[in-house]
PDB file of C-alpha atoms in Angstrom:
ATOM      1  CA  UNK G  12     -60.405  20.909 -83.140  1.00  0.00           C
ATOM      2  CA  UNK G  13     -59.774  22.064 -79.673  1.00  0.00           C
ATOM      3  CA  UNK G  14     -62.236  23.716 -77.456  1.00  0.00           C
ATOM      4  CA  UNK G  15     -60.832  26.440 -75.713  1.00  0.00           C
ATOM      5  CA  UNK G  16     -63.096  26.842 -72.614  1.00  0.00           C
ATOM      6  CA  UNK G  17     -60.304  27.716 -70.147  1.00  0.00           C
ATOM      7  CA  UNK G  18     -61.394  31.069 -68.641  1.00  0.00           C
ATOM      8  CA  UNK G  19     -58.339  33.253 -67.648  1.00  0.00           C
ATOM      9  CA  UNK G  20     -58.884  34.522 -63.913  1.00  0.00           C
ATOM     10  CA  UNK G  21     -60.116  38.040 -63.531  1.00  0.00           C
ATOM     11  CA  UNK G  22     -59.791  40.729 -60.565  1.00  0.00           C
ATOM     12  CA  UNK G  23     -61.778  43.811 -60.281  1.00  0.00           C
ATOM     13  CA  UNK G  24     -59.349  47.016 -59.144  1.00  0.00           C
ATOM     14  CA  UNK G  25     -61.123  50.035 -58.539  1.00  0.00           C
ATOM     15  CA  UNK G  26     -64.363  49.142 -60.846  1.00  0.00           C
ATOM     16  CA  UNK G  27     -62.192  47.954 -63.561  1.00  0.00           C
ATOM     17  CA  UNK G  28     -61.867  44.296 -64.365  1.00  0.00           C
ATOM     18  CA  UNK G  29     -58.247  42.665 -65.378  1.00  0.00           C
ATOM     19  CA  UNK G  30     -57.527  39.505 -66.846  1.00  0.00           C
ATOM     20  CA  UNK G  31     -55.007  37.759 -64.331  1.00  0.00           C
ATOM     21  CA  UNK G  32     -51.712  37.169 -65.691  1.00  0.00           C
ATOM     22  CA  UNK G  33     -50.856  33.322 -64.857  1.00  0.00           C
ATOM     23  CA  UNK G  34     -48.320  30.859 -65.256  1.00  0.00           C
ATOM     24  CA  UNK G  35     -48.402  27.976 -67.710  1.00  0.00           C
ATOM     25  CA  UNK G  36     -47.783  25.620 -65.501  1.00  0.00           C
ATOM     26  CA  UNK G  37     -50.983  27.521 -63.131  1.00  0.00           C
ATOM     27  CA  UNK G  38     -53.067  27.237 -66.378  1.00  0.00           C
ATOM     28  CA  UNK G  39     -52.522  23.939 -66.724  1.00  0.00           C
ATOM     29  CA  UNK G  40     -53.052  22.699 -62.986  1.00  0.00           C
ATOM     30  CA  UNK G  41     -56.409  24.909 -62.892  1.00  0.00           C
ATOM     31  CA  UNK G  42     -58.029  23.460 -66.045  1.00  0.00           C
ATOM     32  CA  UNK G  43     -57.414  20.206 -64.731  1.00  0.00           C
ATOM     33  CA  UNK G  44     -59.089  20.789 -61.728  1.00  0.00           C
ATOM     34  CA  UNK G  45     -62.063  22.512 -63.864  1.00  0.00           C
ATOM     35  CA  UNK G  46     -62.389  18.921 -65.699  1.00  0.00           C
ATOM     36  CA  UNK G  47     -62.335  17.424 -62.623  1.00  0.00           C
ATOM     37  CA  UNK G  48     -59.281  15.052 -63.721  1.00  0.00           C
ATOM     38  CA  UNK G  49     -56.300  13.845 -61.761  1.00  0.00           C
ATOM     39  CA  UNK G  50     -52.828  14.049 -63.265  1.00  0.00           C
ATOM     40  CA  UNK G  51     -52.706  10.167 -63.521  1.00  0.00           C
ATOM     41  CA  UNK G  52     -55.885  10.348 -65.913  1.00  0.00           C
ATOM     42  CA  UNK G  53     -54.036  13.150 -67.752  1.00  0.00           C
ATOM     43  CA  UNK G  54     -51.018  11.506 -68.300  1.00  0.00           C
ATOM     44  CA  UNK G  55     -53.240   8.227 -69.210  1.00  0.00           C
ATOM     45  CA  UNK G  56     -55.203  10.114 -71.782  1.00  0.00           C
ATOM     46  CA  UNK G  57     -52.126  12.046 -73.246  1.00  0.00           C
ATOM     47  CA  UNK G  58     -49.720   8.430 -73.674  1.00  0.00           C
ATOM     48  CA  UNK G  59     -47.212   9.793 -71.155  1.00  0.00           C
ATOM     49  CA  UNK G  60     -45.792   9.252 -68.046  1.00  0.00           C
ATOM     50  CA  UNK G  61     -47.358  10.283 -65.054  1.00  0.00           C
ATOM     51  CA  UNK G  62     -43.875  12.083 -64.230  1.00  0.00           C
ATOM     52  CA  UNK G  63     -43.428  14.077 -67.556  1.00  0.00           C
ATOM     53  CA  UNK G  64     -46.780  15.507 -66.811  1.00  0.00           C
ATOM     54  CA  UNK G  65     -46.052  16.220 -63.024  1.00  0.00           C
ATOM     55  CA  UNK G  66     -42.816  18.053 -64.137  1.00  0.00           C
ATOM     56  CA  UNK G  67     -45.022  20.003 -66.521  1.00  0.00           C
ATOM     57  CA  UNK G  68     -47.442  21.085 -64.067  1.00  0.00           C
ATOM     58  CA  UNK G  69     -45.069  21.681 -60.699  1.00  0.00           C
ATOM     59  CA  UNK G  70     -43.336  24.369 -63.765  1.00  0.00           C
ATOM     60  CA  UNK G  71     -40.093  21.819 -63.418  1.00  0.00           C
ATOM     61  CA  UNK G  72     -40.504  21.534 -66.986  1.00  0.00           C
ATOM     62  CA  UNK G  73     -42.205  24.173 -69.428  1.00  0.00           C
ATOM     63  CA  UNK G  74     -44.536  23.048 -72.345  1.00  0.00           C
ATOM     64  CA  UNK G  75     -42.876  25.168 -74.811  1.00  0.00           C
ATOM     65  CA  UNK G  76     -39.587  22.914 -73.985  1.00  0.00           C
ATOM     66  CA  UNK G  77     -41.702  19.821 -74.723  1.00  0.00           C
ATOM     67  CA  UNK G  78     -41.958  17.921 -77.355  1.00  0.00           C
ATOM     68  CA  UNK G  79     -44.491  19.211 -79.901  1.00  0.00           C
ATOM     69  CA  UNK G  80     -46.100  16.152 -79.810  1.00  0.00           C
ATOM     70  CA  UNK G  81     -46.587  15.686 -75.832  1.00  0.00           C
ATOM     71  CA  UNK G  82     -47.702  18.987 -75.724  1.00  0.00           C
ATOM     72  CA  UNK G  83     -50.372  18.798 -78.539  1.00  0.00           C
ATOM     73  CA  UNK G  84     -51.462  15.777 -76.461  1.00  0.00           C
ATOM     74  CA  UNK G  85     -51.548  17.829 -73.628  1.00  0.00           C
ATOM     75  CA  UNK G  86     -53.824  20.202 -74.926  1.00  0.00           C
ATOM     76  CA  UNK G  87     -56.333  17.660 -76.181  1.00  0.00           C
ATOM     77  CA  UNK G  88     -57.020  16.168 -73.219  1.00  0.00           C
ATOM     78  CA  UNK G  89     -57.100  19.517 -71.487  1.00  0.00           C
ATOM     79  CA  UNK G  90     -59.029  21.518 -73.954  1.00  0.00           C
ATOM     80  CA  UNK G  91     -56.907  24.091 -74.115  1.00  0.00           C
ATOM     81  CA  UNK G  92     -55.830  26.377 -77.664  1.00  0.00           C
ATOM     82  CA  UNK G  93     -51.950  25.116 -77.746  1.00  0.00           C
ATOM     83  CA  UNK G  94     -51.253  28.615 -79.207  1.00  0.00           C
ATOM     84  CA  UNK G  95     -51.705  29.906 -75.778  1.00  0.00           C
ATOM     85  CA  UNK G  96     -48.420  28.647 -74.857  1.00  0.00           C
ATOM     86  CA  UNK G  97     -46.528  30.267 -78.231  1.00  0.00           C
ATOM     87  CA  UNK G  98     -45.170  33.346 -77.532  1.00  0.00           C
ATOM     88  CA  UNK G  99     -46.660  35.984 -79.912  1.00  0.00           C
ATOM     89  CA  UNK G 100     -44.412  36.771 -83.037  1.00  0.00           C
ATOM     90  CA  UNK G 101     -44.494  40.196 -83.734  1.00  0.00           C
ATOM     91  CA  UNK G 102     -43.588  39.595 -87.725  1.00  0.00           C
ATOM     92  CA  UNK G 103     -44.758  36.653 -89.435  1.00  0.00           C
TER      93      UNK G 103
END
């Protein structure tokens, strides 16, 4: 269902490579830009309104503290795996 093609930024520290950790809100605002989309066509594509999303990506807001819903949208339009933004469980 959703293609996860969001590539996590690396940096190379004495010959080793690290994944980068980022910010949701960082993760969100750089795979937009990778699309090439503004937020108004986000917001447009998810149903929502141009604020909500704006809150979302300026980390005002988290998507874990949205609506399940908005942020399934969200990930849709983004491509992105919306388990990325559940914290891991460590029983299940």
């Amino acid at each position: 269902m959703y293609n996860d093609t969001y590539t996590p930024r690396t940096e190379r520290i004495n010959g080793e490579e690290y994944e980068c950790a980022e910010m949701e809100h960082h993760i969100l605002q750089n795979r937009r830009k990778e699309l090439g989309l503004t937020q108004q066509r986000v917001a447009d594509l998810a149903s929502i309104q141009l604020r909500q999303y704006q809150r979302l990506e300026s980390g005002e807001r988290s998507i874990r503290g949205a609506s399940l819903r908005i942020a399934l949208l969200i990930c849709q339009v983004l491509k992105l795996d919306p388990y990325r933004f559940v914290p891991e469980s460590k029983e299940l």
